[in-house]
PDB file of C-alpha atoms and ligand atoms in Angstrom:
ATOM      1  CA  UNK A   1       0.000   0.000   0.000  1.00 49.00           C
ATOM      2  CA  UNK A   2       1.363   3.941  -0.698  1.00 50.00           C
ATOM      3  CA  UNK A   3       2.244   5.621   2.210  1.00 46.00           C
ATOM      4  CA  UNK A   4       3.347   8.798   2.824  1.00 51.00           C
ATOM      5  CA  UNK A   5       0.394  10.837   2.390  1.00 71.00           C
ATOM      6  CA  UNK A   6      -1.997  12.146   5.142  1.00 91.00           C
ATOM      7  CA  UNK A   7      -5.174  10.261   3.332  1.00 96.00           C
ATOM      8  CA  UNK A   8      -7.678   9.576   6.191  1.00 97.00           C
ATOM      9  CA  UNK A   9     -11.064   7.581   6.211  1.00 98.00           C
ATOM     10  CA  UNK A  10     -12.917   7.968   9.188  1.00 98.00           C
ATOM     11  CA  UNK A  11     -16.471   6.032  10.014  1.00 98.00           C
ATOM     12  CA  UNK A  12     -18.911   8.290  10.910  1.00 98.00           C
ATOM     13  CA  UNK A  13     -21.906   5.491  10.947  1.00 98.00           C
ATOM     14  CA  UNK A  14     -21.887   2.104  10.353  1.00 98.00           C
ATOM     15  CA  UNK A  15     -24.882   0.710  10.524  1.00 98.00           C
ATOM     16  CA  UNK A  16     -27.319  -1.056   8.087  1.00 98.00           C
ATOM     17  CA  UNK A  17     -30.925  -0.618   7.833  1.00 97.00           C
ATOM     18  CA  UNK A  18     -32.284   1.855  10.694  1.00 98.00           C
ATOM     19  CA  UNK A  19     -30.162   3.711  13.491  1.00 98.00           C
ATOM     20  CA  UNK A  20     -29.618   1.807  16.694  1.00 98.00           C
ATOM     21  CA  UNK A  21     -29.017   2.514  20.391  1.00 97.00           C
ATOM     22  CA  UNK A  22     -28.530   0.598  23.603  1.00 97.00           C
ATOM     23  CA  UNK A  23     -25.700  -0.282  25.847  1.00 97.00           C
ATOM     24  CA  UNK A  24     -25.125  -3.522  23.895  1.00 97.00           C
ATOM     25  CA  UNK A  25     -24.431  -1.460  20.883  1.00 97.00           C
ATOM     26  CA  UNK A  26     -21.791   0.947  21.824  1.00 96.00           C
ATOM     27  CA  UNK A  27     -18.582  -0.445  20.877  1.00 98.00           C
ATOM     28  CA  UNK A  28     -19.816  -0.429  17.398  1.00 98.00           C
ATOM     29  CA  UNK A  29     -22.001   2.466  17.469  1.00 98.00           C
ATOM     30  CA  UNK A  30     -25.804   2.991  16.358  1.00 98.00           C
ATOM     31  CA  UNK A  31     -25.155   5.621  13.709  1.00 98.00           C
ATOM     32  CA  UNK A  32     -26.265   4.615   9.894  1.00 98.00           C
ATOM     33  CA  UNK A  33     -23.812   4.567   6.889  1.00 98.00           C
ATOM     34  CA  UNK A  34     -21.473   7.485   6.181  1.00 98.00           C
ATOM     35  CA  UNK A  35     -17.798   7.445   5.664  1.00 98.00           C
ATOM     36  CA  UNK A  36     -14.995  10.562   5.294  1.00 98.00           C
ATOM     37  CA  UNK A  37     -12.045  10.557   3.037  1.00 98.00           C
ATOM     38  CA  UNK A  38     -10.191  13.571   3.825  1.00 97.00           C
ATOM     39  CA  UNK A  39      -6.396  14.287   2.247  1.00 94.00           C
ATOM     40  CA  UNK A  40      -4.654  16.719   2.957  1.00 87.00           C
ATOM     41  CA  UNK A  41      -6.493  19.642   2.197  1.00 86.00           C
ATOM     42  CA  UNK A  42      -8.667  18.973  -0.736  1.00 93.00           C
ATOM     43  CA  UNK A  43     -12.633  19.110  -0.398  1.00 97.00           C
ATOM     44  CA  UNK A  44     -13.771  15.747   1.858  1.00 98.00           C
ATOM     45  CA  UNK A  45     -15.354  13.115   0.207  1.00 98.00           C
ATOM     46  CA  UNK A  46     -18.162  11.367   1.975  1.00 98.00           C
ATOM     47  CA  UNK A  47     -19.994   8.089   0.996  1.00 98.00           C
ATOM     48  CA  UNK A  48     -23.577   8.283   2.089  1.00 98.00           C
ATOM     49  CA  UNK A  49     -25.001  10.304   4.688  1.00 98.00           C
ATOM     50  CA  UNK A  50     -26.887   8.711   7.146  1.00 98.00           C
ATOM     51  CA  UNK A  51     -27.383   9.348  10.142  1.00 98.00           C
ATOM     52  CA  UNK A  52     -23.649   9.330  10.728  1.00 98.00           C
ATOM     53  CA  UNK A  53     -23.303  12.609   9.304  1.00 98.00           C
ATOM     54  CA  UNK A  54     -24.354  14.603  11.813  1.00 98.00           C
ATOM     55  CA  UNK A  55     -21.244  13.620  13.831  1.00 97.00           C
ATOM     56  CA  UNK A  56     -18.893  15.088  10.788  1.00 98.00           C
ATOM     57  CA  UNK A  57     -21.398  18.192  11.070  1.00 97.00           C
ATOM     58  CA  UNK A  58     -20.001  18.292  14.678  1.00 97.00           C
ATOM     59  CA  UNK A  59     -16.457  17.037  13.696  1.00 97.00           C
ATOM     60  CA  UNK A  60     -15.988  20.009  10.887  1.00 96.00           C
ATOM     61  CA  UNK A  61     -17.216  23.255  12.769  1.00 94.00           C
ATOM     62  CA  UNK A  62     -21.527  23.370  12.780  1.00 88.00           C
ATOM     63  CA  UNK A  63     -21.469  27.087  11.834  1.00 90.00           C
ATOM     64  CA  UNK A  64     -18.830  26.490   9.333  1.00 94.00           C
ATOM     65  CA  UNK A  65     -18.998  26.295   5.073  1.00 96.00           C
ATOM     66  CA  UNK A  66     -17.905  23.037   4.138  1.00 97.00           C
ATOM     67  CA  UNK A  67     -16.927  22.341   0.107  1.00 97.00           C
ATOM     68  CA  UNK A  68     -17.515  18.342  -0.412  1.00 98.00           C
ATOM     69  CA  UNK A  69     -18.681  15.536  -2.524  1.00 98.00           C
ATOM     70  CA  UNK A  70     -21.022  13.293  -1.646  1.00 98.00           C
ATOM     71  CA  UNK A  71     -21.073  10.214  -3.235  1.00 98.00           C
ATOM     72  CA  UNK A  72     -24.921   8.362  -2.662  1.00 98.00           C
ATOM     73  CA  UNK A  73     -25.116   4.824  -2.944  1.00 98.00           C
ATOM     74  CA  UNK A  74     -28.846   5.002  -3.341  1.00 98.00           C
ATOM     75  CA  UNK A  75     -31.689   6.179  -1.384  1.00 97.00           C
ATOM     76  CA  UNK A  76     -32.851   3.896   1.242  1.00 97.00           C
ATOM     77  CA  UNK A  77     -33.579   5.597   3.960  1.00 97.00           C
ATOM     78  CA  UNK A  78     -30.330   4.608   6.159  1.00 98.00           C
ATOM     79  CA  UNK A  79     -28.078   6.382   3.314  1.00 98.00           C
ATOM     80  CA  UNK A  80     -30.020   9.455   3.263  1.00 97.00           C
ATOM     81  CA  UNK A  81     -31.487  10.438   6.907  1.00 96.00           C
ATOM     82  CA  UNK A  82     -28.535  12.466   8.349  1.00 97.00           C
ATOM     83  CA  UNK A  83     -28.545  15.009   4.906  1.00 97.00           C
ATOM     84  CA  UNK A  84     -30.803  17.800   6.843  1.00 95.00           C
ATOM     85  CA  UNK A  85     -29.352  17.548  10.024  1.00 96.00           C
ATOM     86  CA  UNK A  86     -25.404  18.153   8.853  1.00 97.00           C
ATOM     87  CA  UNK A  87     -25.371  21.842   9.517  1.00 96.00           C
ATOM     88  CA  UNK A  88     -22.397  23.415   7.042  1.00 97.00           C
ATOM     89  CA  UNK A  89     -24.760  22.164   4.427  1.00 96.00           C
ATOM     90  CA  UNK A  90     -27.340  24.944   5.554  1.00 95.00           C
ATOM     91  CA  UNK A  91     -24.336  27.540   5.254  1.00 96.00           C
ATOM     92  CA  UNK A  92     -25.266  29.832   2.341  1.00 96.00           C
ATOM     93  CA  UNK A  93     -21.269  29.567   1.596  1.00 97.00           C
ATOM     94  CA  UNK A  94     -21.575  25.984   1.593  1.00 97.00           C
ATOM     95  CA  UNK A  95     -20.610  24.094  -1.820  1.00 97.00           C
ATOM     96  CA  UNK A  96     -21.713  20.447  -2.325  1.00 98.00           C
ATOM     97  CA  UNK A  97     -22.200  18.236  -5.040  1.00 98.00           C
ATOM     98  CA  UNK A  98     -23.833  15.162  -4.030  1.00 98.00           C
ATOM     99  CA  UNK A  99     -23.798  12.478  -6.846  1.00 98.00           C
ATOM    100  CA  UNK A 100     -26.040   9.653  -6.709  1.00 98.00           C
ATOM    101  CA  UNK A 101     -28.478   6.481  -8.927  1.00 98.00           C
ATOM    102  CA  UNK A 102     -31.517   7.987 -10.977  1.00 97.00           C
ATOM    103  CA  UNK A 103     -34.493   5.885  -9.832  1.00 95.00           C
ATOM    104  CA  UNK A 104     -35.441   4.832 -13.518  1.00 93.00           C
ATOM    105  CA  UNK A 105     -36.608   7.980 -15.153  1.00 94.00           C
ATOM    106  CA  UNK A 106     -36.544  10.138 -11.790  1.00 96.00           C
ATOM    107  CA  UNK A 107     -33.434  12.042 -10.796  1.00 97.00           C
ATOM    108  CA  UNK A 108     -31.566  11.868  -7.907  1.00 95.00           C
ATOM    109  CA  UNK A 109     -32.252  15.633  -7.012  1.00 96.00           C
ATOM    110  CA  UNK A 110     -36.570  14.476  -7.815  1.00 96.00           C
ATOM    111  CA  UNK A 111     -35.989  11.463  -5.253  1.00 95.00           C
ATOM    112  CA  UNK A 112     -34.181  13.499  -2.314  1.00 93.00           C
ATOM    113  CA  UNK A 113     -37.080  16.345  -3.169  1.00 95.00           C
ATOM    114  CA  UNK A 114     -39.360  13.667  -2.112  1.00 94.00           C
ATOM    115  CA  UNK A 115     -38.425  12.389   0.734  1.00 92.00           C
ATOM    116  CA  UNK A 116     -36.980  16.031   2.232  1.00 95.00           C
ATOM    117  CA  UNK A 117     -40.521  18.628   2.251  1.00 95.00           C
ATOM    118  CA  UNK A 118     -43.566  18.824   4.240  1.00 96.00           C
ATOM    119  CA  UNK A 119     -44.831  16.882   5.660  1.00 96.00           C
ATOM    120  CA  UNK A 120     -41.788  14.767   6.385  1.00 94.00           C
ATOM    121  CA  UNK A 121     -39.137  17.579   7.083  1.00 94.00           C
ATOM    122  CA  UNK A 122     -39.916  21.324   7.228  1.00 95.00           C
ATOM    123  CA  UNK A 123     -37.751  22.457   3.955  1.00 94.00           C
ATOM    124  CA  UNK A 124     -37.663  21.619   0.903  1.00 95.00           C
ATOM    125  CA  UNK A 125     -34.378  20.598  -1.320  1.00 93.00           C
ATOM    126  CA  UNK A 126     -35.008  23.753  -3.185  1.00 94.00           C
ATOM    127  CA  UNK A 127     -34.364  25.617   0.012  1.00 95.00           C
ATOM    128  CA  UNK A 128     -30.957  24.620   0.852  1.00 95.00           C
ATOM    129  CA  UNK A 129     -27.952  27.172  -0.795  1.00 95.00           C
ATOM    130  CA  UNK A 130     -27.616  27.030  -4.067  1.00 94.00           C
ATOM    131  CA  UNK A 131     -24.138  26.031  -3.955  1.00 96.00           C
ATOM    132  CA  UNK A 132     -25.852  22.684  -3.527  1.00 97.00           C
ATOM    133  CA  UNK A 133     -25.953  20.248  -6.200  1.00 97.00           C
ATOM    134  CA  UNK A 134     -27.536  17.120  -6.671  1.00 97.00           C
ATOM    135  CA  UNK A 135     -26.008  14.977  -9.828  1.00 98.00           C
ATOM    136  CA  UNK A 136     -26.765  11.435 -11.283  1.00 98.00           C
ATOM    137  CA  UNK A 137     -24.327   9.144 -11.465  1.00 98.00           C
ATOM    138  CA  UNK A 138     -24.309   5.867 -13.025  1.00 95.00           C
ATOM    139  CA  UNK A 139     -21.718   3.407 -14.293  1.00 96.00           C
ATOM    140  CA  UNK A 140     -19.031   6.227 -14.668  1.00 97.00           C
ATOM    141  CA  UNK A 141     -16.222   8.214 -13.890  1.00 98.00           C
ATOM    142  CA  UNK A 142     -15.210  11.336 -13.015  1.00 98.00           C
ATOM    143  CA  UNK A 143     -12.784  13.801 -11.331  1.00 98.00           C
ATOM    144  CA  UNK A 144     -13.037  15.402  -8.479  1.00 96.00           C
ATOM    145  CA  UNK A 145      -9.624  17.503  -7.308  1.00 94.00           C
ATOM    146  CA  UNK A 146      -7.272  14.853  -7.072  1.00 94.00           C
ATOM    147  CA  UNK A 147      -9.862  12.110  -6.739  1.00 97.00           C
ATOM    148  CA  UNK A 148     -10.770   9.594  -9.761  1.00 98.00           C
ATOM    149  CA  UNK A 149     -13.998   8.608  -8.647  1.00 98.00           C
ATOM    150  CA  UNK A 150     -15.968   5.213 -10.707  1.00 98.00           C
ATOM    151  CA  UNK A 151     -19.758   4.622  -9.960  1.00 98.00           C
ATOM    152  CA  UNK A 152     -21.222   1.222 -10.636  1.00 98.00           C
ATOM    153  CA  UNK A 153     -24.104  -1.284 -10.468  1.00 98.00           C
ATOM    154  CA  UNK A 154     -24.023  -3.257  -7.187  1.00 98.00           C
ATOM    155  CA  UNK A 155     -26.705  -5.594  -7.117  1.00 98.00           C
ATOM    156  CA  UNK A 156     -29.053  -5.077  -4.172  1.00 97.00           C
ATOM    157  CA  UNK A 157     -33.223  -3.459  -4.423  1.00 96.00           C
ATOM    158  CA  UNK A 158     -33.584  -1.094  -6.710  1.00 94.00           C
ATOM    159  CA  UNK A 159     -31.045   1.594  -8.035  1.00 96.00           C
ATOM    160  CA  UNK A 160     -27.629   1.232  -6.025  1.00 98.00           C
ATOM    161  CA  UNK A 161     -24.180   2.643  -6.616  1.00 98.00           C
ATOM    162  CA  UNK A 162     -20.696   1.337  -5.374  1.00 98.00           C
ATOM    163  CA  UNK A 163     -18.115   3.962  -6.048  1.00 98.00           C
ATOM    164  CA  UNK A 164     -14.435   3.150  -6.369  1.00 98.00           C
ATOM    165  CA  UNK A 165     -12.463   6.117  -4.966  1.00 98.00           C
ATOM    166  CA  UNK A 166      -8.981   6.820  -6.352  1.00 98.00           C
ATOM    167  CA  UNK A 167      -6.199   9.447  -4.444  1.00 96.00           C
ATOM    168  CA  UNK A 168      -2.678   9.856  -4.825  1.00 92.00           C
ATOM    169  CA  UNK A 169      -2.196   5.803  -5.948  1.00 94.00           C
ATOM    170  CA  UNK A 170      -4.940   4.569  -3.136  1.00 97.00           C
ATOM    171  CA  UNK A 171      -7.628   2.922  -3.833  1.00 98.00           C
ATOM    172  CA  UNK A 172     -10.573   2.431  -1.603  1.00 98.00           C
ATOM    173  CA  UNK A 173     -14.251   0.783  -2.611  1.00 98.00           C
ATOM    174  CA  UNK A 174     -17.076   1.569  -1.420  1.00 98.00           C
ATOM    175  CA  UNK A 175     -19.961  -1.420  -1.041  1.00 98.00           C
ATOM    176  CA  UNK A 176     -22.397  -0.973   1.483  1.00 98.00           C
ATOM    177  CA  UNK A 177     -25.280  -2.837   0.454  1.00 98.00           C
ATOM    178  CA  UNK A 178     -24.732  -6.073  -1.751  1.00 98.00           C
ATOM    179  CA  UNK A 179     -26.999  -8.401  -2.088  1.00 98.00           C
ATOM    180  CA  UNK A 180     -25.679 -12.461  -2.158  1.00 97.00           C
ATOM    181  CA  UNK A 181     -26.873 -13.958  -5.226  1.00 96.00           C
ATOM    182  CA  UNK A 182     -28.810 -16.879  -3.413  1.00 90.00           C
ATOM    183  CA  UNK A 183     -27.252 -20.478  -4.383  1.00 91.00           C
ATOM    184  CA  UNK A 184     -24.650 -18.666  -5.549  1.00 93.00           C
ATOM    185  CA  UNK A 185     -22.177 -17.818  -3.195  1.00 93.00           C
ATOM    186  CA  UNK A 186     -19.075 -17.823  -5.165  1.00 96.00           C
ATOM    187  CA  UNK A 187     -20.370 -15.899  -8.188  1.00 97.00           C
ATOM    188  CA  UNK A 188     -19.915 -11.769  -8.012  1.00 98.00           C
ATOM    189  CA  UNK A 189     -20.974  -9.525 -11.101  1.00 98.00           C
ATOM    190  CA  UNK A 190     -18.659  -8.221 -13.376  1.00 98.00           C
ATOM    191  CA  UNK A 191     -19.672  -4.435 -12.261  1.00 98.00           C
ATOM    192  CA  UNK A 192     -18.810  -4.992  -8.535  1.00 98.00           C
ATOM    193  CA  UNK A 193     -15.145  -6.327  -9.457  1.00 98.00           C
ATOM    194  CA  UNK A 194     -14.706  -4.061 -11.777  1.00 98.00           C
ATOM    195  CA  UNK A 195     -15.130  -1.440  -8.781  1.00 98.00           C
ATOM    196  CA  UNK A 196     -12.862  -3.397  -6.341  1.00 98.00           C
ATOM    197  CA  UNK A 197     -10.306  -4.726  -8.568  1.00 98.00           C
ATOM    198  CA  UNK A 198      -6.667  -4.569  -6.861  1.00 97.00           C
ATOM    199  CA  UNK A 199      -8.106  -1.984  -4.169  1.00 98.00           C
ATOM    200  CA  UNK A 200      -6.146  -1.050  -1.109  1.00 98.00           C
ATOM    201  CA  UNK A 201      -9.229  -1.313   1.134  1.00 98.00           C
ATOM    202  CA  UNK A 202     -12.871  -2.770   0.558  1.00 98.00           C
ATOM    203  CA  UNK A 203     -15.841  -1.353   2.634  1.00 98.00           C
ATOM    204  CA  UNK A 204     -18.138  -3.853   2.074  1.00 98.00           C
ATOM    205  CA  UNK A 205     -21.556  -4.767   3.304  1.00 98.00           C
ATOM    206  CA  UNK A 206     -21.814  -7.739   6.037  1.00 98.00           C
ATOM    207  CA  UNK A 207     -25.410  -7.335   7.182  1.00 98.00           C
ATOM    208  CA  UNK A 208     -26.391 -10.933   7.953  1.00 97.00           C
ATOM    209  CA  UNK A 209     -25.499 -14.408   9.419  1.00 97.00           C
ATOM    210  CA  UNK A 210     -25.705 -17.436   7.232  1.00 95.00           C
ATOM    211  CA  UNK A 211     -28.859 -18.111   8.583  1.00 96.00           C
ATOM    212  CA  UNK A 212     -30.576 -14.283   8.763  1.00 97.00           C
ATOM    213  CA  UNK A 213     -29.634 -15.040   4.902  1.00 96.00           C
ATOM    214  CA  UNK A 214     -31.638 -18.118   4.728  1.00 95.00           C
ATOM    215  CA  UNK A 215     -34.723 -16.284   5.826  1.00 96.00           C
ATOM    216  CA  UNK A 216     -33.957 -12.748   4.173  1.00 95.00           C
ATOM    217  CA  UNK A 217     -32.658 -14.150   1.342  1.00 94.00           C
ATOM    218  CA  UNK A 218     -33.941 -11.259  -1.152  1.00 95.00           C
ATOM    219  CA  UNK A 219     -33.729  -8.352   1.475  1.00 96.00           C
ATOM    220  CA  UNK A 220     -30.432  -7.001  -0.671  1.00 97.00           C
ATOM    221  CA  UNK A 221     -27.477  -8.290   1.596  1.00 97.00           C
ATOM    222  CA  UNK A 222     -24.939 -10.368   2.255  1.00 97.00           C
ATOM    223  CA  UNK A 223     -22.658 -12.368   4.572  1.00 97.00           C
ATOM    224  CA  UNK A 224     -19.383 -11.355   5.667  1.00 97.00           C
ATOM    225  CA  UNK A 225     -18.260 -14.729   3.661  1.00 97.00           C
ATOM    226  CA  UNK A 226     -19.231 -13.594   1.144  1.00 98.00           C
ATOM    227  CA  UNK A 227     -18.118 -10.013   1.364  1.00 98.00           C
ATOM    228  CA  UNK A 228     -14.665 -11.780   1.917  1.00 98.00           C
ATOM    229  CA  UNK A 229     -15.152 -13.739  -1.293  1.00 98.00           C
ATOM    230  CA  UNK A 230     -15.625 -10.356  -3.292  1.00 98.00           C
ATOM    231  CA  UNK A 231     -12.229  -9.389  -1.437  1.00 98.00           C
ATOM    232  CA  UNK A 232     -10.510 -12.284  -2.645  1.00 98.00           C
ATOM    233  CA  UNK A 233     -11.366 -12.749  -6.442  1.00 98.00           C
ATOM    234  CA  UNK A 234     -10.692  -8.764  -6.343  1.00 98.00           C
ATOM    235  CA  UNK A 235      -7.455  -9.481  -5.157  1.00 97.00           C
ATOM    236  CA  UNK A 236      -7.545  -7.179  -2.350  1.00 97.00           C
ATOM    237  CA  UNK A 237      -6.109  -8.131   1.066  1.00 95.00           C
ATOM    238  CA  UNK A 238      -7.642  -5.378   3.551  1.00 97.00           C
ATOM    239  CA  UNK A 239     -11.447  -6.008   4.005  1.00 98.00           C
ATOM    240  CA  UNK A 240     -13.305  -3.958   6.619  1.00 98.00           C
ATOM    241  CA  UNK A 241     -17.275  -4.926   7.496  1.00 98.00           C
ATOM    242  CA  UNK A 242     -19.504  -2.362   7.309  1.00 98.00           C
ATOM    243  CA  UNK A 243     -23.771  -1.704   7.254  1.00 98.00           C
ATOM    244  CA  UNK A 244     -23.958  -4.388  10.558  1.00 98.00           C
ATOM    245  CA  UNK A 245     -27.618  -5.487  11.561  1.00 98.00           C
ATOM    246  CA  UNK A 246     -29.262  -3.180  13.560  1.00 98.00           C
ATOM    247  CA  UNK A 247     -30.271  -6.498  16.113  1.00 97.00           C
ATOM    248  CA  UNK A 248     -26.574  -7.507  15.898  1.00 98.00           C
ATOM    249  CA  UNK A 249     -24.733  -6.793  19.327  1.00 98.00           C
ATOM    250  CA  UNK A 250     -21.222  -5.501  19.638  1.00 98.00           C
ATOM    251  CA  UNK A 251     -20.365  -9.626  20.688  1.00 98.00           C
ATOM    252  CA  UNK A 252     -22.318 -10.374  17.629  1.00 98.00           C
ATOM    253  CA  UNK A 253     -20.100  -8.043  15.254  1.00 98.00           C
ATOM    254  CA  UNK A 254     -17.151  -9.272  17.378  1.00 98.00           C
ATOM    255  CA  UNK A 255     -17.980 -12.825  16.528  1.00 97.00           C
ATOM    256  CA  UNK A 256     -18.986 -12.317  12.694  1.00 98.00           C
ATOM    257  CA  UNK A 257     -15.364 -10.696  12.208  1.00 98.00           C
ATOM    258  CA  UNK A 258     -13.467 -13.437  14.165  1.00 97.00           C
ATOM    259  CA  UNK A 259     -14.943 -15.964  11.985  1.00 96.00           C
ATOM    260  CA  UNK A 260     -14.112 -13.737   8.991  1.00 97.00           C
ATOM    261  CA  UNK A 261     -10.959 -13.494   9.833  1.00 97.00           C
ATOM    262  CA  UNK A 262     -10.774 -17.300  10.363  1.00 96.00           C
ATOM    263  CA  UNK A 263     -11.873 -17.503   6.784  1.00 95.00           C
ATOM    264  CA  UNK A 264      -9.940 -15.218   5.203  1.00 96.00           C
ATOM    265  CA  UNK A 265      -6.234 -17.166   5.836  1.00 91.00           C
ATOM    266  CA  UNK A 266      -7.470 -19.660   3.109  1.00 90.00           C
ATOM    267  CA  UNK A 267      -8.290 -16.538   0.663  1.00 93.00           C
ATOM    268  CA  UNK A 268      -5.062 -14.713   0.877  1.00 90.00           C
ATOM    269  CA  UNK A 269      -7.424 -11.539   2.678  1.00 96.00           C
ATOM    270  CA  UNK A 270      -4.923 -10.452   5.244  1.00 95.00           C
ATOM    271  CA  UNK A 271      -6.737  -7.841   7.004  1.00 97.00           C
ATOM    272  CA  UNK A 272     -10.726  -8.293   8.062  1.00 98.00           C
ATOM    273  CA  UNK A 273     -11.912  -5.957  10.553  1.00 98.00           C
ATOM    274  CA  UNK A 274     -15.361  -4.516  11.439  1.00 98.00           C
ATOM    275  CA  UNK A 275     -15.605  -0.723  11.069  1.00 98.00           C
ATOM    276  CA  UNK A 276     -16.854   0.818  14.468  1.00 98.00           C
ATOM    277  CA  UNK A 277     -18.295   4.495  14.797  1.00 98.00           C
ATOM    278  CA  UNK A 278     -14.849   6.476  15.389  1.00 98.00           C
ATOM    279  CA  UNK A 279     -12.386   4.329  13.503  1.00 98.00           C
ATOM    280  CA  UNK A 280      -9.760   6.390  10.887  1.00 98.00           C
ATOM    281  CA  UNK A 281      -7.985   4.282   8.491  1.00 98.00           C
ATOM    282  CA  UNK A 282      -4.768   5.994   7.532  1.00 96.00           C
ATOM    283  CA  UNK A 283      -3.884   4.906   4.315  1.00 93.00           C
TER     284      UNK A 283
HETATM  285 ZN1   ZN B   1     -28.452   0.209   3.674  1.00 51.32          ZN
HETATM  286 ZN1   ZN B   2     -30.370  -0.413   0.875  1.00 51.32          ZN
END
């Protein structure tokens, strides 16, 4: 892996589904899905905004303009929530681009509008600065400072986005809902390794025991096996759990990611952890 750079990923929420709290919960934290690649001092780049963003709201100064990219992965409700609650984004200095699936004909910017108005929330998209930008993305690339950033298909319901994110020769992909193709646990599409190939770090989804899978088997997730099997026929050797079951416990997680780990020595995956609400990755 490149070193010598100050290239920082921090987890901000890393939870599946629906935010979570109780004392069995806290290692891991109860925040929903949103991660923070900062370098240096180019514009952060955040994947999904749960919940979880309302800690970097905290984190970056709440009465301070923020310049970012957010990247969506689609817009389930656990990817989306923590949008109107990140203050800089209310700053009428703020500048952010927020890239994200079209929902068949609808735009991104026509889905957010819908789920962020009256009677649910009380402003509207329209509202918010105008240095705030809501773009589809789908199956491309595209530059942002010195980030290459790739959107594509991840299997899962509906619309979804993984992003691959490219800085100064490290690569980190971005996967947090994937659904297991059932009876077919070795088999991964073309679009999803095409987004992880050779990456430093995968952030994968790892949302349910074997047997949750058994009985959810078309709720759009996976096993941490499996997430590990996208590692290995990507070729990558750092793997790090993400989007954990809102009913899964911190001994739960633990467990999960021991077994993973157990796993992984056969698949040449050298690093599985679980991401926990806090943890920075320096890469
Ligand atoms: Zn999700
Ligand atoms: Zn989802």
């Amino acid at each position: 892996m490149p070193s010598g750079n100050n290239l920082r990923v921090t987890f901000y929420g890393v939870r599946g589904s629906t935010p979570c709290s109780s004392d069995a919960l806290r290692r891991y934290g109860g925040n929903t899905s949103c991660v923070v690649i900062e370098n240096d001092d180019q514009a952060p780049i955040v994947c999904d905004v749960g919940t979880g963003l309302r800690n970097f709201g905290a984190a970056w100064g709440q009465v301070r303009p923020v310049e970012a990219t957010m990247l969506i992965s689609h817009l389930h409700w656990d990817h989306v929530q923590g949008l109107p609650f990140f203050n800089p984004i209310h700053h009428h200095n703020s500048a952010v681009t927020l890239y994200g699936p079209p929902h068949g004909e609808q735009s991104m910017r026509e889905s957010f509008s819908g789920l962020m108005r009256p009677p649910y929330f009380p402003i509207c998209c329209d509202q918010l600065p105008r240095g705030v930008r809501f773009l589809d993305a789908k199956s491309e690339s595209f530059v942002v400072g010195d980030a290459k950033i790739t959107a594509g298909n991840v299997p899962h319901v509906g619309d979804t986005n993984g992003y691959r994110i490219e800085i100064d020769g490290v690569v980190i992909a971005y996967l947090p809902d994937h659904q297991e193709p059932v009876g077919s646990p070795t088999s991964v599409a073309a679009s999803v390794l095409e987004l992880c190939d050779g990456a430093d770090v995968i952030i994968h989804d790892a949302q349910f025991t074997a047997e949750e899978l058994k009985s959810r088997p078309h709720w759009g997730h996976c096993t941490p096996r499996y997430a590990l099997e996208v590692a290995a026929q990507a070729g990558v050797d750092r793997l790090v759990l993400f989007h954990h079951d809102p009913w899964h416990d911190d001994d739960t997680v633990d467990s999960l990611a021991q077994m993973c780990r157990e796993e992984a020595k056969d698949l040449g995956v050298r690093h599985v952890i679980a991401a926990s609400e806090g943890l920075v990755l320096r890469l």
